[in-house]
XYZ file of C-alpha atoms in Angstrom:
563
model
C 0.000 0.000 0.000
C 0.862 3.851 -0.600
C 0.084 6.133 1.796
C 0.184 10.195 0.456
C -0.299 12.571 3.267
C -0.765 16.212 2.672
C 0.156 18.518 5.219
C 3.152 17.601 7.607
C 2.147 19.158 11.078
C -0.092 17.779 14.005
C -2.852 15.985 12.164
C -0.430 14.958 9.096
C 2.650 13.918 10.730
C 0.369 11.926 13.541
C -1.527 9.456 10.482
C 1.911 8.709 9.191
C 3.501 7.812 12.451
C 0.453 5.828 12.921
C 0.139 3.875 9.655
C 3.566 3.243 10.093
C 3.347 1.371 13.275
C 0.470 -0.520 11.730
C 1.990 -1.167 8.220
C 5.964 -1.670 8.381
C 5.809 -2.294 4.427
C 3.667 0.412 3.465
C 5.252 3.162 1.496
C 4.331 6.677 3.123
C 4.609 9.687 1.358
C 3.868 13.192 2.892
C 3.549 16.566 1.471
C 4.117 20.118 3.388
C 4.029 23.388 1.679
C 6.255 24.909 4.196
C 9.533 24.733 5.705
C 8.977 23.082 8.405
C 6.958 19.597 9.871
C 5.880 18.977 13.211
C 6.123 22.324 15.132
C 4.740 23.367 17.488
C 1.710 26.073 16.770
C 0.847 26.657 20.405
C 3.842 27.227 21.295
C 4.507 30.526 18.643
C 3.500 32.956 20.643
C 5.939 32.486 23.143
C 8.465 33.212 20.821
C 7.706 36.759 21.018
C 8.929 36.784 24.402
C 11.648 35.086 24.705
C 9.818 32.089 26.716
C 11.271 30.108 23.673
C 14.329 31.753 23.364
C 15.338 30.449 19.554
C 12.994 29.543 16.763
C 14.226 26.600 15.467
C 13.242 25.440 19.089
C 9.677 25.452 17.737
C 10.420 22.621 15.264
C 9.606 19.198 16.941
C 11.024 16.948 14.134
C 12.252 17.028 11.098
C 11.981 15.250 7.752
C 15.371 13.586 8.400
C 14.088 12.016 12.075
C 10.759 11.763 10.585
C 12.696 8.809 7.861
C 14.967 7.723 10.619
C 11.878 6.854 12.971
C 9.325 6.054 10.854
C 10.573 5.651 7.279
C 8.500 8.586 6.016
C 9.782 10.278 3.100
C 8.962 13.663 4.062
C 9.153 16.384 1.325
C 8.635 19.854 2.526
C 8.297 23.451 0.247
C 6.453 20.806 -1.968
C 2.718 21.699 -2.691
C 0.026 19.749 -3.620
C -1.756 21.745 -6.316
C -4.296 19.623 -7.289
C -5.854 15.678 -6.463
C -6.994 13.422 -9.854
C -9.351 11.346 -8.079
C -9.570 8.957 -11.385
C -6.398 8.266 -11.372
C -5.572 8.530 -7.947
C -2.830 10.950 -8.093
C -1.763 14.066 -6.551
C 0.055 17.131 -8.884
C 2.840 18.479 -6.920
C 4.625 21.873 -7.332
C 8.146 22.012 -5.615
C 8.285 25.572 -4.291
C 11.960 25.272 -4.380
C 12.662 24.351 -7.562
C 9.371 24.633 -9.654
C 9.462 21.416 -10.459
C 6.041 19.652 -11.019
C 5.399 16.039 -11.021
C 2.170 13.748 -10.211
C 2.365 11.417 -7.091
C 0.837 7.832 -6.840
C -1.185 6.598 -4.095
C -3.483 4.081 -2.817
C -5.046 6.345 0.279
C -4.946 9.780 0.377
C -5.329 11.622 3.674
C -5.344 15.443 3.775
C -4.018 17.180 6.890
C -3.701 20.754 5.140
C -5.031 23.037 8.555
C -6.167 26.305 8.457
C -4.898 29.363 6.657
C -4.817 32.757 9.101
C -7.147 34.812 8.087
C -6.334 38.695 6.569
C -9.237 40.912 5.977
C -9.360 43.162 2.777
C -9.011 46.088 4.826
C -8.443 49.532 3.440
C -4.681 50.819 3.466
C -3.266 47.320 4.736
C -0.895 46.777 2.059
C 0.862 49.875 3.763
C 1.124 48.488 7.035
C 3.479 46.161 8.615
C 0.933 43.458 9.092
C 2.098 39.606 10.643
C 0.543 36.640 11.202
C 0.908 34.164 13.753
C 0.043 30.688 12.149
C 3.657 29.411 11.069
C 7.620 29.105 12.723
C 8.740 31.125 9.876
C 5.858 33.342 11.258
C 7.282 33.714 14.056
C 10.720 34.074 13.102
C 9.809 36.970 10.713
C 7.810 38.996 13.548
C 10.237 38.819 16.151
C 12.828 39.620 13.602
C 10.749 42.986 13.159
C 10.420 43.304 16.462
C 14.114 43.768 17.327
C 15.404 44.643 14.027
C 16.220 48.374 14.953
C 16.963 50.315 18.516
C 13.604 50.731 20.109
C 11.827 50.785 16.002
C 8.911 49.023 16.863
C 7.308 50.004 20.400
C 3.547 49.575 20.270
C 2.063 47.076 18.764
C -1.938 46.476 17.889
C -3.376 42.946 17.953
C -6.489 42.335 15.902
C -8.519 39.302 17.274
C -9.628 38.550 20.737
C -9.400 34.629 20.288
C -6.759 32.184 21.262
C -3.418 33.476 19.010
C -4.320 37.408 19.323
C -4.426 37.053 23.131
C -1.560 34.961 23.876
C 0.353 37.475 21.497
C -0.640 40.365 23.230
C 0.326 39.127 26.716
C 3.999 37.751 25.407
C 4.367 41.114 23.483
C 3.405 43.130 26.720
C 6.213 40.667 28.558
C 8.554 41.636 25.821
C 8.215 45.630 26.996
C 5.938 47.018 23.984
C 3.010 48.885 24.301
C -0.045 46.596 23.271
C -3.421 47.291 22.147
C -6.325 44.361 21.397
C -9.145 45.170 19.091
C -11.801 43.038 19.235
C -15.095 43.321 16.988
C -17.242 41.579 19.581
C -18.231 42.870 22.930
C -15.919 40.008 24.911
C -12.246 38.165 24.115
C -12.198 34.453 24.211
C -15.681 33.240 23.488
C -14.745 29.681 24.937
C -15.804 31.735 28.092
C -19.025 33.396 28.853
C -19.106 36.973 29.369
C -19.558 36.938 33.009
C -16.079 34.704 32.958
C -14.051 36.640 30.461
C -14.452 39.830 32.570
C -11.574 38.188 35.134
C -9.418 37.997 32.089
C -10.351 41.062 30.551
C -9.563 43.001 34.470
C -6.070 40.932 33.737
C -4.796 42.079 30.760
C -5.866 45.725 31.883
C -3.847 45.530 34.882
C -0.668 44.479 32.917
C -0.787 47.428 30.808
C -2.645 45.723 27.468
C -5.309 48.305 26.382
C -8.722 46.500 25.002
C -10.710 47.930 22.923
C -14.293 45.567 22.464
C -16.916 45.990 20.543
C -14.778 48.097 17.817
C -13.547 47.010 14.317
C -10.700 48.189 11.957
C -12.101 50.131 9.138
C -8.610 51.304 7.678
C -4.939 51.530 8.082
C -2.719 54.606 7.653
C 0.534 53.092 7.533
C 0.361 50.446 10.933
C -2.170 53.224 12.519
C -5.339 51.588 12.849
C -8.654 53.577 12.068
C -11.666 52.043 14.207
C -15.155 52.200 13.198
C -15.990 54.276 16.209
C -13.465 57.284 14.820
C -11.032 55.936 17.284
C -6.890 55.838 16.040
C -4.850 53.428 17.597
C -1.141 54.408 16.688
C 1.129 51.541 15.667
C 4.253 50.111 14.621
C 3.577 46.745 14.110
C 0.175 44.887 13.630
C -0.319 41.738 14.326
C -3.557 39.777 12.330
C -5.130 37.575 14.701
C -8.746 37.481 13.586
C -9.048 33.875 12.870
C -8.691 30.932 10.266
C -9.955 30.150 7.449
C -9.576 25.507 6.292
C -6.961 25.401 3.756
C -9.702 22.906 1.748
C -9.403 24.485 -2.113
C -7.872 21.563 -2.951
C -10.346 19.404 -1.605
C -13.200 21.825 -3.231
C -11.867 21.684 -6.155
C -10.942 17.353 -6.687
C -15.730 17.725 -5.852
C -15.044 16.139 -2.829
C -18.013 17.626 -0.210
C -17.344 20.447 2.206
C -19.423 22.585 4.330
C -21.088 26.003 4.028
C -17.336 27.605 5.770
C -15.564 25.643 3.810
C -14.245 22.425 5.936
C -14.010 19.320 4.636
C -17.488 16.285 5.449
C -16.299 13.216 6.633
C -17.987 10.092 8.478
C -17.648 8.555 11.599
C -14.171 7.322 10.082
C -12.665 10.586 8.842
C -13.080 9.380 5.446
C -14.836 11.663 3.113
C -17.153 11.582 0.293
C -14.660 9.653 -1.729
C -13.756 6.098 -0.190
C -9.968 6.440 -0.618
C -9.394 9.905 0.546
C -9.757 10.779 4.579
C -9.541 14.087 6.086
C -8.755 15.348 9.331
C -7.587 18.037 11.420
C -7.990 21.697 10.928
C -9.976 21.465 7.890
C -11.988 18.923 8.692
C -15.635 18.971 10.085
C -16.238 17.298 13.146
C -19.045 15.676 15.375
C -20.189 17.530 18.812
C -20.484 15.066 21.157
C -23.037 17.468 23.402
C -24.706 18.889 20.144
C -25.068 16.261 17.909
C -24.145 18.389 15.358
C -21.461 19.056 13.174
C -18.668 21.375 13.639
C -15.073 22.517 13.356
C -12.880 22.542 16.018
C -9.242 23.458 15.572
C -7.420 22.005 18.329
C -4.136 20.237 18.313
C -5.891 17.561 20.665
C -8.582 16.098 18.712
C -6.810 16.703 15.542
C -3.737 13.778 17.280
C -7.239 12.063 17.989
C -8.978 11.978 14.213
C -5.161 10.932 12.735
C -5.017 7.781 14.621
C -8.434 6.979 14.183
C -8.256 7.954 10.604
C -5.425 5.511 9.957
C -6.765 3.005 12.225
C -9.878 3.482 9.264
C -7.863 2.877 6.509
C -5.945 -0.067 7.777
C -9.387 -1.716 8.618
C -9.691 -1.630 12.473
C -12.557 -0.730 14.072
C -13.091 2.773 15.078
C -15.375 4.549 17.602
C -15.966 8.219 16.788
C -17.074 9.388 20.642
C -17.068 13.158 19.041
C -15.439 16.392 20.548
C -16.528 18.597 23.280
C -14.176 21.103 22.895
C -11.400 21.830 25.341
C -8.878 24.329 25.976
C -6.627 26.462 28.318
C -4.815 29.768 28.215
C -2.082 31.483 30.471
C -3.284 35.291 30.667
C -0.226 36.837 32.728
C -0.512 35.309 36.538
C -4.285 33.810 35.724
C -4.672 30.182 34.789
C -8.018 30.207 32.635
C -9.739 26.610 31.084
C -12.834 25.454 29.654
C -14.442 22.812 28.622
C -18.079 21.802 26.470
C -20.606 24.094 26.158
C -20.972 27.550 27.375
C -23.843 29.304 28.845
C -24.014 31.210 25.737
C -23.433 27.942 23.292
C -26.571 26.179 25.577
C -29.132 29.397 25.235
C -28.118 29.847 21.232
C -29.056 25.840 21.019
C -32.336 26.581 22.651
C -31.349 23.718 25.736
C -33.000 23.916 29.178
C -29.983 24.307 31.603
C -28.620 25.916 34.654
C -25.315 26.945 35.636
C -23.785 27.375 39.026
C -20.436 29.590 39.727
C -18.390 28.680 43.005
C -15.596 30.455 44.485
C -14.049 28.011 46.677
C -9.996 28.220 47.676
C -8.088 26.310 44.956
C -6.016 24.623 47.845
C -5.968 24.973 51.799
C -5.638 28.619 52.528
C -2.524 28.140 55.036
C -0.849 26.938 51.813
C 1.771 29.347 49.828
C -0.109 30.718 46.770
C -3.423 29.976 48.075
C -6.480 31.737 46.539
C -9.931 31.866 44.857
C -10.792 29.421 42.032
C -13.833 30.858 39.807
C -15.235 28.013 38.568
C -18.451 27.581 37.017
C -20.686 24.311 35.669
C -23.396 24.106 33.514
C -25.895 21.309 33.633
C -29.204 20.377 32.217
C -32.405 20.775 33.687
C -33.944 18.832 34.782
C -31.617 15.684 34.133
C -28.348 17.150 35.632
C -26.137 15.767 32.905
C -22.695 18.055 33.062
C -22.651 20.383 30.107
C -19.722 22.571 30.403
C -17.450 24.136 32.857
C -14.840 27.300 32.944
C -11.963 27.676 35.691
C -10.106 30.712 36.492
C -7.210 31.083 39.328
C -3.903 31.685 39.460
C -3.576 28.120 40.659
C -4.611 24.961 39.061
C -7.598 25.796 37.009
C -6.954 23.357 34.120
C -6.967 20.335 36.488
C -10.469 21.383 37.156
C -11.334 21.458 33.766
C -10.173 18.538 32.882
C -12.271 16.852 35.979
C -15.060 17.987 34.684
C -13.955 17.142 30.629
C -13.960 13.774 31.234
C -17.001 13.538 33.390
C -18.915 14.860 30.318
C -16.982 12.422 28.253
C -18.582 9.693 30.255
C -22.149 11.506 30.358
C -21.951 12.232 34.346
C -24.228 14.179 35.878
C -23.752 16.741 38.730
C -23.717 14.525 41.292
C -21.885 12.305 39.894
C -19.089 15.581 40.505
C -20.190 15.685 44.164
C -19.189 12.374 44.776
C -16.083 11.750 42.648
C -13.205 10.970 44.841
C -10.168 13.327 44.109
C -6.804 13.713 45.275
C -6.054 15.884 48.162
C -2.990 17.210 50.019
C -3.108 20.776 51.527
C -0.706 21.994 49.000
C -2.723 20.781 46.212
C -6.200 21.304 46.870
C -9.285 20.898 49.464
C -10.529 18.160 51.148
C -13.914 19.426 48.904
C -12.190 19.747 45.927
C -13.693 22.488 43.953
C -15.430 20.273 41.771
C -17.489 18.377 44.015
C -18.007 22.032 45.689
C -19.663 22.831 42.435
C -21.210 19.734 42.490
C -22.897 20.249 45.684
C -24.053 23.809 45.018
C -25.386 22.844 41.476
C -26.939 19.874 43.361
C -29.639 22.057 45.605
C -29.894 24.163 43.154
C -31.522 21.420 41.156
C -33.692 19.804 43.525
C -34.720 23.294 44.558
C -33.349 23.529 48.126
C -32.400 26.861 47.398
C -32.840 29.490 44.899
C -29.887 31.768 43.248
C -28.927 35.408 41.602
C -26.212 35.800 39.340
C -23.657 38.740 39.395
C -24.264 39.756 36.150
C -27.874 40.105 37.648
C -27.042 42.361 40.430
C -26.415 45.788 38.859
C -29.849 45.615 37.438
C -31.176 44.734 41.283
C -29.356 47.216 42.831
C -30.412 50.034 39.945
C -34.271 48.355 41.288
C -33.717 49.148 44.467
C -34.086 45.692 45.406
C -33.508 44.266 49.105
C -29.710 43.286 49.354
C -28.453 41.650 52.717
C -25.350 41.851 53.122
C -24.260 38.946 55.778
C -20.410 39.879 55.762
C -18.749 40.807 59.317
C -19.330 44.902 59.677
C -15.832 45.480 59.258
C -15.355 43.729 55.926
C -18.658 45.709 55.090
C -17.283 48.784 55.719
C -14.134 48.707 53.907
C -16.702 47.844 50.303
C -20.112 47.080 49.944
C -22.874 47.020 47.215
C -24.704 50.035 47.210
C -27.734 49.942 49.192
C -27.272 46.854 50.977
C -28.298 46.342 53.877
C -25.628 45.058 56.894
C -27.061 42.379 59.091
C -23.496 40.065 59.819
C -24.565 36.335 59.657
C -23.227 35.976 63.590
C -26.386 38.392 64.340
C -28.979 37.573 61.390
C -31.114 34.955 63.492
C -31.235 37.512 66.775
C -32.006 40.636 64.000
C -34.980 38.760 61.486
C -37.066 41.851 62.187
C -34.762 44.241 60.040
C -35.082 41.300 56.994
C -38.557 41.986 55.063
C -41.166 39.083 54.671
C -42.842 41.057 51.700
C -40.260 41.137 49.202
C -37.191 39.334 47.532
C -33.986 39.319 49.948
C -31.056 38.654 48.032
C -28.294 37.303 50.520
C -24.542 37.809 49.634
C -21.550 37.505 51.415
C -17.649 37.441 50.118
C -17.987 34.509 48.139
C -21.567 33.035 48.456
C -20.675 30.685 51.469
C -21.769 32.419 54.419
C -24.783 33.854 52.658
C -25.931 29.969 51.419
C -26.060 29.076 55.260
C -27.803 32.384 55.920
C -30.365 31.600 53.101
C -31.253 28.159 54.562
C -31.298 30.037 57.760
C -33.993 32.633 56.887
C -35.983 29.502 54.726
C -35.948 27.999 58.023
C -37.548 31.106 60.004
C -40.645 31.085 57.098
C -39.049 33.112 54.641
C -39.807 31.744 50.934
C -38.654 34.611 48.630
C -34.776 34.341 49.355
C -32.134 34.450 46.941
C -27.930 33.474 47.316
C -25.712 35.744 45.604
C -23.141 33.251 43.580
C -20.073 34.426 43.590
C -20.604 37.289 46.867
C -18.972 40.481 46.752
C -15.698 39.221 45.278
C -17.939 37.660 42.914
C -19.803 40.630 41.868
C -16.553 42.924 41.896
C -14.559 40.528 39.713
C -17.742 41.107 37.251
C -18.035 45.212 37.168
C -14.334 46.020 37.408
C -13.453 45.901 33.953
C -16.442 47.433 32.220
C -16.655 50.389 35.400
C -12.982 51.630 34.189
C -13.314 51.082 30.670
C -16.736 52.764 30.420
C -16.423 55.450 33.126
C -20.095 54.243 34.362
C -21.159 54.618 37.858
C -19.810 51.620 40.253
C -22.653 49.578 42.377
C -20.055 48.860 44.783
C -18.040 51.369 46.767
C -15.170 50.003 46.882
C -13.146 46.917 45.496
C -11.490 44.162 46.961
C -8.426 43.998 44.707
């Protein structure tokens, strides 16, 4: 047999390594455009500050240990410019040489990723405009970025997703002045708004301006010119706005792709011709929580589909479980992960569902580095079944994350978190892990024990004039409070039940949502049936306005923060 593979990177290089081990006789062929094979994309943004301090470091293998290991023949700079599905041949264009030649094969399995994306814009052919998608991407921007005495000092990032934000914090680490535009009104939509604002409050306290809701209408030179009238001055911008599947050549060898362009494929990665699989970047994907298709560019899954794909063509069986979708980013000193659906994802697909959002310690507070963990789980109503989750701390919020990944992986419901059985050492974490914390919580809140109010609910209660208790001690009251709310400290609440009204909603908060939970069940105990817990308490609700009061100038709810 004669395995072609085009494109050499994650998804490519990870079918060949895996036909190989199940085909020692099989000839393997495999295509990349660029310079490079196997590097690492994830890891390019660190370039820009030094974290990787050389950029060949990025390059994992090479086409030499790629023949040494595996017997591939590797050819890079050679493009594949077109597939002959007839005769089962690839044309291929050596971008060295221009040498063109057709190549043989029995399978076929395309691994050509994504292509960044570079908008039209007016004026951008006068800028200095990178991308971030390649090492010799890298290579060229950092080059630029210390090719003259202090040359290039601000920089402007377009794209609030993955690349564009992991660029601007490693430029900002590198000394330069960094701005982030961002079309929509949040960064990082793998996080829900109330989420992103801890991230958003991060990059604004390491210097990175943000600019949301706000597009680039034009460049003069690398100044960009924002739809709102707003300049940001430049010297170097950096395209971040997305990618686009590199699937022409599948388009055009008729083989089926979606309305955005990725490539259909079965269960088995193989695609609407029998002896031609696709997988990776540019391939369409099933949601394991949506039933639906979708495209998910992740180096993770796309390891995931090669195997599998090869494991196709070689004739094993193969189980297609489908994706949920998980990921983590480093934003400065916050750890930030999420996994499945969002809040927003679940309302857009019309499901019933509630979500919790915890604040518990991330490991025992007499520990070195101790502190909160915003964490937050979405389930269905009314069958609990774990939809999602999103962790934020400056300790181990990934672990959590991944807790909860693979609970949804094996269709576990919320209390199914409550009662898993996790590791625990002071340094590490809490005898109640966080995630059976939120498994608890999300728990009563399903069988009703006790009802809740969201932070991103309480500037609209306190602009209502609605009842707020405020259950904190008086002192911590007194150094910040939400406006309006009332101080009755939990240690007094059951002596002082004739200062809490019987004829209205009482929303109960504390610091965190602890203290006010046992003062909720408290006051349902005493006959009161209209009481909500404020998730997240004051540190909670400050986490959420912070970002939006400074950027906005609007009035604060609170009088003073904790941070």
């Amino acid at each position: 047999m004669k395995y072609v593979i085009v494109g050499g990177n994650t998804g490519g290089a990870g079918a060949a390594a895996r036909l190989r081990r199940l085909d020692e006789r099989a000839q393997i062929v495999m295509f990349e455009k660029g310079a490079h094979v196997s590097y690492s994309n994830c890891s390019l943004p660190y370039r820009l500050s030094d974290t990787v301090d050389a950029t060949e470091k990025l390059v994992l293998n090479t086409p030499e240990g790629l023949a040494g290991t595996y017997r591939v023949d590797t050819r890079v700079q050679s493009e594949v410019t077109a597939i002959d599905r007839a005769s089962k041949t690839v044309r291929v264009r050596n971008l060295a040489t221009g040498e063109q030649y057709d190549e043989p094969y029995d399978k076929l399995v395309l691994a050509p990723g994504a292509n960044a994306v570079v908008p039209p814009i007016a004026g951008i052919e006068g800028a200095r405009v990178f991308t971030l998608k390649t090492v010799d991407d890298a290579g060229r921007l950092y080059d630029a970025l210390h090719a003259g005495e202090g040359d290039v000092r601000r920089v402007t990032v377009i794209g609030g997703g993955f690349i564009g934000i992991e660029a601007a914090v490693n430029l900002r680490e590198a000394g330069l002045e960094v701005t982030v535009v961002e079309a929509l009104p949040q960064i990082l939509r793998t996080f829900d708004h109330d989420m992103v604002q801890l991230l958003q409050k991060e990059l604004f306290d390491h210097g990175v301006t943000v600019v949301l809701g706000d597009s680039v209408e034009a460049f003069e030179g690398s100044d960009a010119h924002l739809a709102s009238g707003r300049v940001i001055p430049g010297d170097v911008v950096v395209m971040a706005v997305g990618v686009r599947p590199d699937t022409a050549l599948a388009a055009a060898a008729g083989l089926d792709v979606n309305g955005r362009g990725a490539i259909k494929v079965d269960a088995t990665y193989r695609t609407s011709d029998p002896d031609i699989y696709a997988v990776g970047d540019a391939a369409e994907v099933f949601g394991a929580l949506t039933h639906q298709p979708m495209m998910l560019q992740l180096a993770g899954p796309a390891q995931k589909q090669a195997r599998q794909a090869a494991d196709a063509i070689y004739g094993l069986p193969v189980r297609n479980t489908g994706y949920i979708g998980s990921s983590c980013i480093k934003v400065f000193d916050l750890n930030a992960a999420s996994t499945g659906l969002t809040a927003a994802q679940a309302d857009q697909l019309g499901l019933s569902y509630d979500y919790v959002y915890v604040l518990p310690s991330d490991r025992v507070g007499l520990m070195p580095g101790a502190g909160p963990l915003h964490l937050k789980v979405i389930f269905e109503v009314p069958t609990g079944r774990v939809l999602g989750a999103q962790a934020i701390s400056r300790g181990d919020a990934a672990k959590r994350a991944d807790v909860v990944a693979t609970a949804i992986k094996f269709g576990a419901t919320v209390d199914d978190l409550r009662d898993l059985e996790l590791c625990y050492a002071p340094p590490f974490s809490t005898a109640k892990d966080p995630v059976n914390y939120a498994g608890l919580v999300a728990g009563n809140v399903l069988q009703g024990s006790f009802r809740q109010a969201h932070v991103d609910e309480v500037r609209g209660l306190v602009e209502s004039g609605a009842f707020i208790l405020d259950v904190r001690p008086a002192a911590a009251y007194a150094a910040g409070h939400v406006k309006g709310a009332v101080s009755v400290p939990m240690a007094q609440l059951r002596d002082r039940l004739d200062e809490v009204p019987h004829d209205r909603p009482v929303y109960v908060q504390c610091m965190i949502g602890q203290t006010s939970y046992n003062a909720v069940m408290a006051l349902q105990g005493a006959g009161y049936d209209n009481v909500y817990n404020v998730a997240g308490g004051y540190l909670g609700i400050c986490s959420h306005e912070y970002f939006e009061d400074v950027m906005t100038g609007r009035e604060p709810i609170v009088t003073a923060y904790p941070f």
